[in-house]
XYZ file of C-alpha atoms in Angstrom:
717
model
C 89.255 -81.461 -9.311
C 85.525 -80.988 -8.878
C 83.964 -78.387 -6.618
C 82.712 -81.034 -4.228
C 83.764 -84.600 -3.473
C 81.137 -87.318 -3.028
C 83.592 -90.097 -2.171
C 81.929 -90.763 1.189
C 78.340 -90.268 0.034
C 78.609 -92.680 -2.916
C 78.895 -95.591 -0.498
C 75.147 -95.135 -0.004
C 74.754 -96.371 -3.569
C 75.538 -99.872 -2.266
C 72.389 -99.999 -0.096
C 70.233 -103.057 -0.762
C 66.540 -103.907 -0.786
C 64.552 -102.610 2.176
C 67.221 -100.260 3.506
C 66.623 -96.546 3.991
C 68.532 -94.047 1.906
C 68.926 -90.581 3.373
C 70.558 -87.786 1.428
C 70.424 -85.351 -1.466
C 68.301 -85.540 -4.613
C 71.328 -85.792 -6.906
C 72.547 -88.899 -5.089
C 69.055 -90.393 -5.085
C 68.866 -90.056 -8.888
C 72.145 -91.949 -9.208
C 70.910 -94.702 -6.910
C 67.697 -94.948 -8.931
C 69.713 -95.367 -12.148
C 71.604 -98.299 -10.648
C 68.409 -99.884 -9.300
C 66.934 -99.698 -12.803
C 69.837 -101.596 -14.379
C 71.253 -98.713 -16.405
C 73.959 -99.877 -18.804
C 75.719 -96.616 -19.602
C 75.598 -92.950 -18.621
C 77.033 -89.847 -20.277
C 76.591 -86.162 -19.771
C 77.921 -82.651 -19.591
C 78.059 -80.654 -16.363
C 76.168 -77.453 -15.630
C 74.054 -76.124 -12.767
C 71.886 -77.484 -11.275
C 72.981 -80.897 -12.554
C 76.786 -80.616 -12.201
C 76.907 -82.651 -9.015
C 75.277 -85.615 -10.761
C 78.345 -85.847 -12.978
C 80.578 -85.479 -9.911
C 78.714 -88.275 -8.104
C 79.102 -90.596 -11.094
C 82.802 -89.752 -11.368
C 83.324 -90.594 -7.686
C 81.308 -93.818 -8.063
C 83.556 -95.351 -10.737
C 84.321 -98.432 -8.630
C 80.653 -99.172 -7.981
C 79.770 -98.614 -11.639
C 82.601 -100.951 -12.654
C 81.346 -103.711 -10.360
C 77.934 -103.533 -12.048
C 79.307 -103.304 -15.583
C 78.008 -99.758 -16.097
C 79.928 -97.549 -18.520
C 80.235 -93.847 -17.622
C 81.932 -91.001 -19.414
C 81.982 -87.243 -19.148
C 80.928 -86.188 -22.640
C 82.564 -83.446 -24.689
C 79.192 -81.724 -25.057
C 75.478 -82.269 -24.583
C 75.227 -83.316 -28.228
C 77.837 -85.998 -27.563
C 75.945 -87.192 -24.493
C 72.663 -87.454 -26.396
C 74.331 -89.184 -29.334
C 75.576 -91.816 -26.861
C 71.979 -92.919 -26.443
C 72.266 -94.447 -29.906
C 73.375 -97.564 -28.012
C 69.729 -97.979 -26.981
C 68.390 -97.769 -30.537
C 69.094 -101.381 -31.558
C 70.052 -102.971 -28.249
C 67.930 -103.586 -25.126
C 70.304 -101.517 -23.008
C 69.089 -98.803 -20.697
C 71.081 -95.611 -21.141
C 70.993 -92.181 -19.539
C 72.358 -88.766 -20.446
C 72.410 -85.679 -18.291
C 72.846 -81.971 -18.935
C 71.686 -78.502 -18.000
C 68.825 -76.907 -19.840
C 68.173 -75.035 -21.963
C 71.702 -74.621 -23.163
C 72.029 -78.393 -23.062
C 68.852 -79.047 -25.003
C 69.878 -76.377 -27.512
C 73.237 -78.029 -28.127
C 71.759 -81.532 -28.100
C 68.726 -80.762 -30.266
C 70.081 -82.298 -33.484
C 71.042 -85.560 -31.817
C 67.795 -85.523 -29.838
C 65.701 -85.100 -32.986
C 67.426 -88.008 -34.726
C 67.156 -90.225 -31.649
C 63.449 -89.457 -31.319
C 62.839 -90.048 -34.996
C 64.212 -93.574 -35.171
C 63.083 -94.427 -31.666
C 64.734 -96.716 -29.158
C 64.597 -100.355 -28.118
C 66.207 -100.020 -24.715
C 65.077 -97.335 -22.310
C 66.689 -93.936 -23.010
C 66.444 -91.353 -20.227
C 67.670 -87.760 -20.521
C 68.011 -86.111 -17.097
C 67.733 -82.369 -17.613
C 68.566 -79.867 -14.883
C 65.991 -77.159 -15.494
C 67.932 -73.958 -14.820
C 65.035 -71.509 -14.858
C 64.477 -68.444 -12.718
C 66.097 -65.292 -11.439
C 69.138 -67.150 -10.116
C 69.761 -68.833 -13.456
C 73.006 -68.310 -15.352
C 71.458 -68.676 -18.813
C 68.837 -67.197 -21.105
C 65.330 -67.899 -19.896
C 63.767 -70.711 -21.887
C 62.124 -74.033 -21.099
C 62.837 -77.592 -22.142
C 59.155 -78.209 -22.805
C 59.400 -76.903 -26.369
C 62.091 -79.458 -27.237
C 59.924 -82.312 -25.968
C 57.013 -81.124 -28.093
C 59.154 -80.473 -31.158
C 60.824 -83.874 -31.222
C 57.965 -85.878 -29.657
C 59.980 -86.809 -26.588
C 58.033 -87.499 -23.404
C 58.675 -85.139 -20.490
C 58.439 -86.033 -16.789
C 58.479 -83.332 -14.091
C 58.266 -85.136 -10.713
C 57.276 -83.681 -7.355
C 60.388 -82.454 -5.481
C 60.786 -85.272 -2.953
C 63.069 -88.299 -3.062
C 60.430 -91.065 -3.414
C 58.786 -89.216 -6.331
C 62.117 -88.524 -8.039
C 63.247 -92.156 -7.722
C 59.879 -93.376 -9.014
C 60.160 -90.973 -11.950
C 63.485 -92.539 -12.952
C 61.893 -96.011 -12.855
C 58.780 -94.831 -14.709
C 60.933 -92.999 -17.243
C 62.823 -96.102 -18.327
C 59.658 -98.186 -18.564
C 57.787 -95.448 -20.436
C 60.666 -95.222 -22.882
C 60.645 -98.965 -23.540
C 56.848 -99.264 -23.786
C 56.617 -96.429 -26.321
C 60.045 -96.847 -28.006
C 60.655 -93.167 -27.294
C 63.364 -91.254 -25.404
C 62.120 -89.678 -22.172
C 63.286 -86.423 -20.609
C 63.290 -86.247 -16.812
C 63.191 -82.632 -15.727
C 64.686 -81.869 -12.306
C 64.746 -78.302 -11.043
C 67.317 -76.933 -8.638
C 65.072 -77.738 -5.662
C 64.776 -81.350 -6.795
C 68.518 -81.689 -7.295
C 69.381 -80.454 -3.819
C 66.352 -81.452 -1.747
C 67.137 -83.820 1.134
C 64.955 -86.728 2.211
C 64.611 -90.492 2.508
C 63.368 -93.417 0.452
C 63.440 -97.214 0.749
C 66.031 -98.668 -1.600
C 66.070 -101.689 -3.885
C 68.980 -103.872 -4.949
C 71.198 -102.537 -7.714
C 70.841 -104.423 -10.991
C 73.413 -105.338 -13.560
C 72.358 -104.307 -17.076
C 70.468 -107.041 -18.923
C 73.009 -106.432 -21.675
C 76.227 -104.477 -21.198
C 77.751 -102.343 -23.930
C 80.609 -104.854 -24.123
C 78.155 -107.687 -24.754
C 76.405 -105.610 -27.404
C 79.697 -105.254 -29.276
C 79.966 -109.035 -29.409
C 76.501 -109.354 -30.957
C 75.986 -106.463 -33.428
C 72.419 -105.662 -34.473
C 70.846 -103.343 -36.992
C 67.358 -102.492 -38.122
C 67.061 -100.330 -41.216
C 63.673 -99.110 -40.037
C 65.358 -97.407 -37.073
C 67.802 -95.441 -39.240
C 66.803 -91.865 -40.101
C 66.825 -92.006 -43.879
C 63.970 -91.647 -46.354
C 61.540 -93.296 -46.645
C 61.951 -94.542 -43.049
C 62.011 -91.001 -41.657
C 58.494 -90.413 -43.011
C 57.240 -93.586 -41.333
C 58.916 -92.532 -38.082
C 56.653 -89.477 -37.928
C 53.547 -91.583 -38.486
C 54.718 -94.123 -35.923
C 55.130 -91.370 -33.335
C 51.504 -90.331 -33.677
C 49.817 -93.644 -34.379
C 51.724 -95.990 -32.047
C 54.167 -94.315 -29.680
C 51.943 -91.502 -28.427
C 48.941 -93.744 -27.604
C 51.285 -96.222 -25.908
C 52.752 -93.420 -23.785
C 49.316 -92.073 -22.795
C 48.114 -95.571 -21.845
C 51.209 -96.115 -19.710
C 50.891 -92.754 -17.942
C 47.232 -93.414 -17.239
C 47.570 -97.040 -16.139
C 50.659 -96.446 -14.012
C 48.944 -93.405 -12.412
C 52.027 -91.268 -12.908
C 49.950 -88.127 -12.459
C 48.480 -87.638 -8.982
C 45.300 -86.238 -7.436
C 45.065 -84.640 -3.999
C 42.272 -83.024 -2.039
C 38.476 -83.387 -2.150
C 36.717 -84.979 -5.105
C 34.134 -82.212 -5.408
C 34.711 -78.475 -5.323
C 33.945 -75.318 -7.286
C 37.605 -74.771 -8.157
C 40.766 -76.817 -8.707
C 44.462 -76.342 -9.385
C 46.563 -78.111 -12.022
C 50.339 -77.820 -11.800
C 53.634 -79.106 -13.109
C 54.968 -81.676 -10.649
C 57.974 -79.527 -9.863
C 55.646 -76.766 -8.617
C 53.894 -78.977 -6.038
C 55.934 -78.002 -2.973
C 55.480 -74.286 -3.637
C 51.728 -74.742 -4.163
C 51.323 -76.678 -0.921
C 53.366 -74.071 0.953
C 51.141 -71.289 -0.400
C 48.006 -73.194 0.639
C 49.514 -73.784 4.079
C 50.035 -70.043 4.503
C 46.342 -69.572 3.673
C 45.257 -72.238 6.141
C 44.024 -74.515 3.333
C 46.617 -77.302 3.702
C 48.510 -78.918 6.562
C 52.136 -79.957 6.976
C 51.381 -83.397 5.537
C 49.969 -82.100 2.261
C 46.299 -82.626 3.091
C 44.546 -79.883 1.148
C 41.050 -78.404 0.963
C 41.598 -77.464 -2.684
C 41.594 -80.253 -5.323
C 45.000 -80.628 -6.958
C 45.957 -82.382 -10.207
C 49.729 -82.882 -10.208
C 51.317 -83.475 -13.609
C 54.379 -85.624 -12.996
C 54.142 -86.213 -16.761
C 53.724 -82.846 -18.467
C 54.032 -84.233 -21.996
C 52.059 -85.992 -23.327
C 48.968 -84.907 -21.430
C 46.104 -87.333 -20.715
C 42.806 -85.882 -21.925
C 40.371 -88.017 -19.951
C 42.300 -87.488 -16.684
C 42.055 -83.737 -17.017
C 38.426 -83.736 -18.123
C 37.506 -85.965 -15.197
C 39.293 -83.556 -12.841
C 37.272 -80.644 -14.283
C 33.880 -82.288 -13.705
C 31.725 -80.107 -11.477
C 34.298 -77.317 -11.307
C 33.536 -73.783 -12.415
C 37.189 -72.747 -12.859
C 40.602 -74.397 -12.851
C 43.937 -72.657 -12.337
C 46.885 -73.976 -14.362
C 50.228 -73.298 -12.659
C 52.838 -73.424 -15.412
C 56.122 -71.651 -14.841
C 57.450 -69.808 -17.870
C 56.187 -68.792 -21.259
C 54.696 -69.878 -23.663
C 51.919 -71.498 -21.617
C 51.900 -74.797 -23.528
C 49.968 -76.757 -20.893
C 47.310 -74.102 -20.378
C 46.722 -73.877 -24.124
C 46.461 -77.660 -24.454
C 43.950 -77.924 -21.605
C 41.907 -75.049 -23.017
C 41.752 -76.902 -26.323
C 40.619 -80.097 -24.553
C 37.764 -78.272 -22.789
C 36.693 -76.570 -26.006
C 36.588 -79.824 -27.983
C 34.711 -81.591 -25.192
C 32.180 -78.755 -24.978
C 32.811 -78.245 -21.273
C 31.961 -75.001 -19.519
C 34.801 -75.056 -17.011
C 36.836 -71.851 -17.169
C 40.576 -72.420 -17.558
C 42.853 -69.688 -16.203
C 46.557 -69.335 -15.550
C 48.517 -66.271 -16.531
C 45.588 -64.036 -15.544
C 46.580 -64.601 -11.923
C 50.243 -65.558 -12.244
C 53.114 -63.780 -14.034
C 53.506 -64.590 -17.714
C 57.246 -65.005 -17.223
C 59.700 -65.343 -14.384
C 60.258 -67.707 -11.491
C 57.284 -68.687 -9.374
C 58.717 -67.949 -5.951
C 56.851 -68.530 -2.698
C 55.401 -65.019 -2.596
C 54.471 -65.078 -6.287
C 52.653 -68.375 -5.753
C 50.871 -67.074 -2.653
C 49.706 -63.936 -4.421
C 48.540 -65.779 -7.557
C 46.689 -68.632 -5.859
C 45.012 -66.362 -3.304
C 43.881 -64.034 -6.110
C 42.421 -67.021 -7.981
C 40.583 -68.277 -4.886
C 39.245 -64.804 -4.076
C 37.834 -64.724 -7.589
C 36.426 -68.256 -7.741
C 35.912 -69.498 -4.178
C 36.284 -66.669 -1.664
C 34.251 -68.552 0.943
C 37.062 -71.044 1.626
C 39.623 -68.325 2.385
C 40.243 -67.004 5.891
C 38.782 -63.540 6.456
C 42.175 -61.830 6.720
C 43.180 -63.095 3.246
C 39.983 -62.189 1.417
C 40.969 -58.498 1.445
C 43.583 -57.722 -1.257
C 45.317 -55.083 0.851
C 46.305 -57.761 3.330
C 48.352 -59.725 0.813
C 51.251 -57.389 0.202
C 53.090 -58.616 3.250
C 51.206 -61.683 4.443
C 53.911 -62.906 6.788
C 55.244 -59.522 7.847
C 58.485 -60.114 5.931
C 60.226 -57.134 4.371
C 61.067 -57.175 0.688
C 64.773 -57.936 0.599
C 65.201 -55.829 -2.529
C 64.418 -52.741 -0.457
C 66.783 -53.732 2.351
C 69.793 -55.423 0.772
C 71.733 -53.483 -1.896
C 72.186 -55.205 -5.234
C 75.600 -56.725 -5.906
C 76.694 -57.601 -9.442
C 78.363 -60.980 -9.980
C 82.135 -60.856 -10.182
C 85.365 -62.795 -10.108
C 86.418 -64.710 -7.011
C 89.198 -63.462 -4.773
C 92.510 -64.157 -6.500
C 90.892 -65.182 -9.785
C 93.578 -65.435 -12.517
C 91.144 -64.010 -15.063
C 90.947 -60.618 -13.367
C 94.445 -59.506 -14.528
C 93.576 -60.450 -18.117
C 90.820 -57.875 -18.164
C 92.878 -55.328 -16.244
C 95.423 -55.601 -19.067
C 92.617 -55.252 -21.626
C 91.440 -52.040 -19.978
C 95.000 -50.703 -19.979
C 95.485 -51.473 -23.660
C 92.171 -49.789 -24.492
C 93.325 -46.669 -22.672
C 96.356 -46.744 -24.939
C 94.876 -47.816 -28.300
C 91.222 -46.875 -27.912
C 88.096 -48.973 -27.522
C 87.615 -52.189 -29.484
C 84.641 -54.399 -30.228
C 84.889 -57.186 -27.662
C 82.936 -60.441 -27.916
C 82.445 -62.436 -24.730
C 81.674 -66.090 -24.110
C 80.008 -68.352 -21.561
C 82.090 -69.013 -18.462
C 83.639 -67.213 -15.500
C 85.301 -64.700 -17.823
C 81.838 -63.383 -18.721
C 81.957 -61.467 -15.428
C 84.215 -59.036 -17.298
C 81.074 -57.394 -18.671
C 80.263 -56.185 -15.141
C 81.965 -53.399 -13.153
C 84.767 -52.519 -12.770
C 85.844 -53.768 -16.224
C 82.648 -53.383 -18.259
C 84.110 -55.154 -21.262
C 82.249 -57.227 -23.823
C 79.330 -56.516 -26.127
C 77.826 -59.954 -26.813
C 77.683 -63.558 -25.694
C 76.139 -65.980 -28.172
C 76.799 -69.432 -26.744
C 79.323 -71.729 -25.159
C 82.542 -71.604 -27.180
C 81.102 -69.110 -29.656
C 82.812 -65.912 -28.492
C 85.223 -65.684 -31.455
C 82.483 -66.847 -33.825
C 80.263 -63.985 -32.691
C 83.000 -61.549 -33.748
C 83.429 -63.099 -37.193
C 81.105 -60.588 -38.882
C 83.616 -57.854 -38.009
C 86.261 -59.392 -40.265
C 86.102 -56.554 -42.774
C 89.026 -55.844 -45.119
C 88.303 -52.126 -44.671
C 88.492 -52.247 -40.877
C 91.149 -50.102 -39.226
C 90.764 -51.793 -35.863
C 90.772 -55.468 -34.885
C 88.101 -57.098 -32.794
C 88.925 -58.913 -29.552
C 87.102 -62.046 -28.473
C 87.328 -64.280 -25.432
C 86.648 -67.981 -24.978
C 87.326 -70.175 -21.957
C 89.135 -73.496 -22.004
C 85.857 -75.315 -21.255
C 84.073 -73.586 -24.122
C 87.113 -74.107 -26.345
C 86.917 -77.898 -26.021
C 83.106 -77.973 -25.958
C 82.483 -76.140 -29.206
C 85.113 -73.467 -29.789
C 87.850 -75.494 -31.476
C 85.825 -75.921 -34.671
C 83.071 -73.295 -34.473
C 85.369 -70.464 -33.413
C 89.041 -71.273 -34.098
C 88.476 -73.416 -37.179
C 86.005 -70.893 -38.540
C 88.481 -68.041 -37.989
C 91.258 -69.927 -39.797
C 89.045 -70.962 -42.707
C 87.720 -67.432 -43.244
C 91.099 -65.748 -42.642
C 89.712 -63.660 -39.803
C 92.132 -61.019 -38.591
C 90.830 -60.589 -35.066
C 92.445 -61.305 -31.713
C 91.254 -64.355 -29.790
C 92.098 -64.766 -26.110
C 91.651 -68.286 -24.746
C 91.287 -68.106 -20.968
C 92.885 -71.314 -19.694
C 92.288 -71.944 -15.991
C 92.957 -75.716 -16.241
C 89.345 -76.813 -15.592
C 85.759 -76.373 -16.607
C 85.754 -73.952 -13.696
C 82.347 -72.299 -14.060
C 80.553 -75.650 -13.792
C 82.383 -76.775 -10.670
C 85.996 -77.459 -11.575
C 85.710 -80.654 -13.617
C 88.735 -81.845 -15.593
C 88.927 -81.245 -19.323
C 91.415 -82.198 -22.048
C 93.894 -79.451 -21.166
C 93.756 -79.931 -17.375
C 97.206 -80.193 -15.809
C 96.117 -82.720 -13.165
C 96.365 -86.483 -13.633
C 93.004 -88.216 -13.906
C 92.804 -91.971 -13.457
C 89.915 -92.415 -15.909
C 90.446 -89.535 -18.351
C 93.204 -88.350 -20.667
C 94.394 -84.873 -19.663
C 97.438 -82.616 -20.253
C 96.669 -81.884 -23.917
C 97.898 -78.291 -24.549
C 95.465 -75.840 -26.072
C 98.323 -74.265 -28.015
C 98.945 -77.519 -29.895
C 95.267 -77.874 -30.786
C 95.159 -74.275 -32.033
C 98.256 -74.781 -34.174
C 96.757 -78.010 -35.467
C 93.765 -76.047 -36.725
C 96.127 -73.842 -38.738
C 96.678 -70.762 -36.577
C 100.137 -69.301 -37.273
C 100.266 -66.442 -34.733
C 100.057 -68.048 -31.271
C 101.333 -66.682 -27.966
C 101.205 -68.491 -24.637
C 101.260 -66.638 -21.316
C 101.892 -69.140 -18.535
C 101.160 -66.705 -15.687
C 98.235 -64.351 -16.229
C 99.076 -62.368 -13.082
C 101.908 -60.747 -15.049
C 99.766 -57.794 -16.136
C 102.642 -56.097 -17.966
C 103.247 -59.147 -20.146
C 99.535 -59.612 -20.743
C 99.185 -55.976 -21.804
C 102.254 -56.106 -24.061
C 101.046 -59.299 -25.754
C 97.642 -57.779 -26.429
C 99.339 -54.711 -27.905
C 101.443 -56.907 -30.175
C 98.379 -58.843 -31.342
C 96.397 -55.700 -32.062
C 99.189 -53.909 -33.938
C 101.106 -56.647 -35.771
C 101.108 -56.559 -39.560
C 100.692 -60.331 -39.710
C 97.269 -61.309 -41.038
C 94.999 -64.123 -39.937
C 93.707 -64.929 -36.458
C 95.942 -63.976 -33.528
C 95.478 -66.366 -30.607
C 96.672 -65.686 -27.052
C 96.413 -68.588 -24.609
C 96.405 -67.058 -21.113
C 97.024 -69.772 -18.504
C 96.789 -69.788 -14.719
C 95.036 -72.256 -12.448
C 91.561 -71.456 -11.137
C 92.178 -70.025 -7.660
C 89.187 -71.819 -6.132
C 90.479 -75.195 -7.260
C 93.995 -74.280 -6.236
C 92.822 -73.290 -2.757
C 90.746 -76.455 -2.404
C 93.841 -78.486 -3.154
C 96.487 -76.492 -1.289
C 94.709 -75.276 1.843
C 94.332 -78.723 3.464
C 97.949 -79.578 2.595
C 99.288 -76.304 4.013
C 97.170 -76.615 7.156
C 98.447 -80.144 7.736
C 102.050 -79.109 7.126
C 101.767 -76.257 9.637
C 100.154 -78.571 12.161
C 102.984 -81.083 11.661
C 105.563 -78.380 12.383
C 106.886 -77.839 8.867
C 108.314 -74.458 7.896
C 105.788 -72.816 5.580
C 105.996 -69.370 3.990
C 102.716 -67.681 3.051
C 102.686 -64.311 1.258
C 100.585 -61.508 2.681
C 99.842 -58.355 0.746
C 98.968 -54.988 2.195
C 98.721 -51.265 1.525
C 100.992 -48.706 3.177
C 98.509 -46.206 4.608
C 101.126 -43.449 4.719
C 101.756 -43.703 0.978
C 98.243 -44.432 -0.349
C 96.616 -41.231 -1.627
C 93.074 -42.623 -1.611
C 92.373 -42.181 -5.334
C 91.303 -45.864 -5.570
C 92.491 -46.274 -9.162
C 93.771 -49.711 -8.173
C 90.207 -50.843 -7.490
C 88.954 -49.592 -10.822
C 91.389 -51.982 -12.495
C 90.924 -54.892 -10.115
C 87.573 -55.295 -8.410
C 88.978 -57.974 -6.086
C 86.593 -58.614 -3.157
C 89.557 -58.517 -0.749
C 90.520 -55.006 -1.885
C 88.344 -52.505 -0.059
C 88.608 -49.096 1.631
C 89.536 -48.067 5.140
C 88.939 -44.759 6.913
C 91.868 -43.362 8.886
C 91.804 -41.621 12.239
C 94.032 -38.873 10.849
C 91.913 -35.662 10.722
C 94.103 -34.382 7.877
C 93.205 -37.380 5.647
C 89.633 -37.071 4.334
C 89.657 -39.847 1.713
C 89.602 -43.489 2.807
C 92.674 -45.434 1.728
C 92.861 -48.789 -0.027
C 92.853 -51.787 2.280
C 93.446 -55.522 1.782
C 91.387 -57.655 4.152
C 91.933 -61.136 5.599
C 90.256 -62.905 2.651
C 93.296 -62.164 0.452
C 94.818 -65.331 -1.004
C 98.128 -63.731 -1.927
C 97.838 -63.798 -5.717
C 99.551 -60.393 -6.003
C 97.217 -59.079 -8.694
C 96.625 -55.742 -6.933
C 100.321 -54.939 -6.834
C 100.824 -56.116 -10.427
C 98.004 -53.865 -11.616
C 99.378 -50.931 -9.653
C 102.745 -51.454 -11.318
C 101.409 -51.953 -14.839
C 99.143 -48.924 -14.578
C 101.948 -46.837 -13.037
C 99.852 -46.244 -9.957
C 101.070 -45.429 -6.453
C 103.724 -47.708 -4.925
C 101.688 -48.281 -1.762
C 101.291 -52.042 -2.185
C 103.708 -54.275 -0.353
C 104.283 -57.978 0.136
C 105.271 -59.551 3.433
C 106.150 -63.217 3.835
C 104.602 -64.827 6.899
C 106.771 -67.704 8.148
C 104.986 -70.482 10.022
C 107.106 -72.693 12.288
C 110.222 -70.503 11.822
C 113.648 -72.026 12.321
C 116.697 -70.668 14.136
C 117.891 -68.702 11.119
C 114.416 -67.183 10.619
C 114.328 -66.039 14.244
C 117.852 -64.622 14.008
C 117.043 -62.650 10.865
C 113.792 -61.390 12.416
C 115.698 -60.106 15.452
C 118.255 -58.378 13.209
C 115.502 -56.730 11.151
C 113.777 -55.471 14.273
C 117.027 -53.984 15.562
C 117.756 -52.294 12.258
C 114.215 -50.924 11.930
C 114.315 -49.745 15.542
C 117.659 -48.020 14.953
C 116.330 -46.261 11.841
C 113.148 -45.171 13.618
C 115.050 -43.799 16.623
C 117.456 -41.979 14.313
C 114.593 -40.375 12.391
C 112.865 -39.360 15.621
C 116.008 -37.772 17.013
C 116.494 -35.794 13.794
C 112.890 -34.605 13.947
C 113.359 -33.378 17.501
C 116.604 -31.629 16.559
C 114.933 -29.746 13.713
C 111.997 -28.914 15.979
C 114.326 -27.286 18.540
C 115.920 -25.199 15.822
């Protein structure tokens, strides 16, 4: 069950020639693929590209009508290897994944694909997850394009440009027999706009038709001596063909006056931010008309020498806006100017940060500093003075106003009790080396748990603890891996590796039934039925199949006592070899998405529904807040009492509680105060419910009156 359904939106994919499409960038990319006659699509989800996979999954009927094959790949390497169908056959294929984790995983397949080259167009749509809000290490996809000689498009963030980039990408791939990477940043993926559509096309050859007419060309297979000729072909034939296509098709764009002292070159994805900065300076209008010459690189690799040199004619200095480091484009342009003997000064990181996201304010500060240095006469008077730039729009720095909040688990998350149990067992047995992994469970490294020393890649948590498999060790390591990472890479790289090397550590597989961190997509072990995928394959069976002998399965992670006891057993047993604990409970977000509408409808229809509500007895709570230090649930907060004799605020459960019961379970397992209670709220109560409620009220009233009378009696005495 994905985070978001596109069932209604995918109907826009049926729009024909001349109609206007209005919607999100992700949907526009899908429409462009169909208009280009794509034959097959594969990919692996991950922000900011997850929704593209969700759109394709919801568009199965439309894809089937056109003869387009789609599958959610096991990994980015699998998705890229799919593009082998375009090596010998004139079939257009596309793969999609998040960078740079995706390009890292896919790099071997990508290198082989680029070496042999393609016959049909091969397009790799990469969601560039770069910047402060990113969930991954900060790297760029550009290096992979350069390394493997794959062409890289980076279109302006508007729907017509993105759709055109998809069309240009397929044609560029076919003209140069080279895979093409289409880089779309988060703003491109989620930007809204319009474009005029074309008719969808059936593939010129479907994958089914290709199976009926097998082809092979030894020269396209990566084996010596062909692999040596591939490298020469890249430089002598494919590269020139790509440059000619980029130049003739005018993929790169020029804006602004033809003559000026200065100019700005930028990656296409930076265009909107550049225009916004120029607008704030009064140098551009709302329609993009600019007083500063702009050279927009919708194709950032390969670069076109004569285009750039022509742009530099008559200019004293040119600013290169290239987000991230190393500054590949700036270096390449500097080399071009040097070889051509031009005197134009090329600058970039002198005025812009060497690393980090180029936000609106960063862009404003950098461009204005460049213009003050090279063309101060075109700037308004109030911007020429540096001391006026710190707060150009009178907007306060949010970092000084809003307190920082570390990322954490969602309300009711079934992974929270796993780490509460881990903290409890460490209090009992001492600290252990803990290896973390990519996924929601990585939030355990943050307060209040502060567990985990490393994270080395998706599915590689147990592998990153393998060096601690010492025969002299007196303590076992603990490692975590999620169910998504387990199926992506962990089954062989972590579990298989542990079995083969007789590792003695403890491996906890966090099974929340989905690839939850990427949006709740189904995986092999999902419990839900999926009409186009095979699910319900237990992780425990796969682990045993790899040779693990010590396996324990906890079906309900909220049982903190059982989780703690199982961890203790794993850490203290005399049995050697890897100890695997599969801790299963459904992702609460997905569960709520599924159950909330059903419950709301049932209540509206008059059905009797019981919903649990948890609370804290203020008279019993002592205010030590130990429960929070072992929970961290957003719904568990503090509340100040009106009682002048109670100084400390007590624990309080707010209305966002989903009734998972973790707080009470933790309080019990940690032998904390018994202040937590559960009350069942009955919607649409029946006659018996009303009768029992009346009886309870009478009994409680009787007990309260009796206690009050006794208090008064003792007071008189």
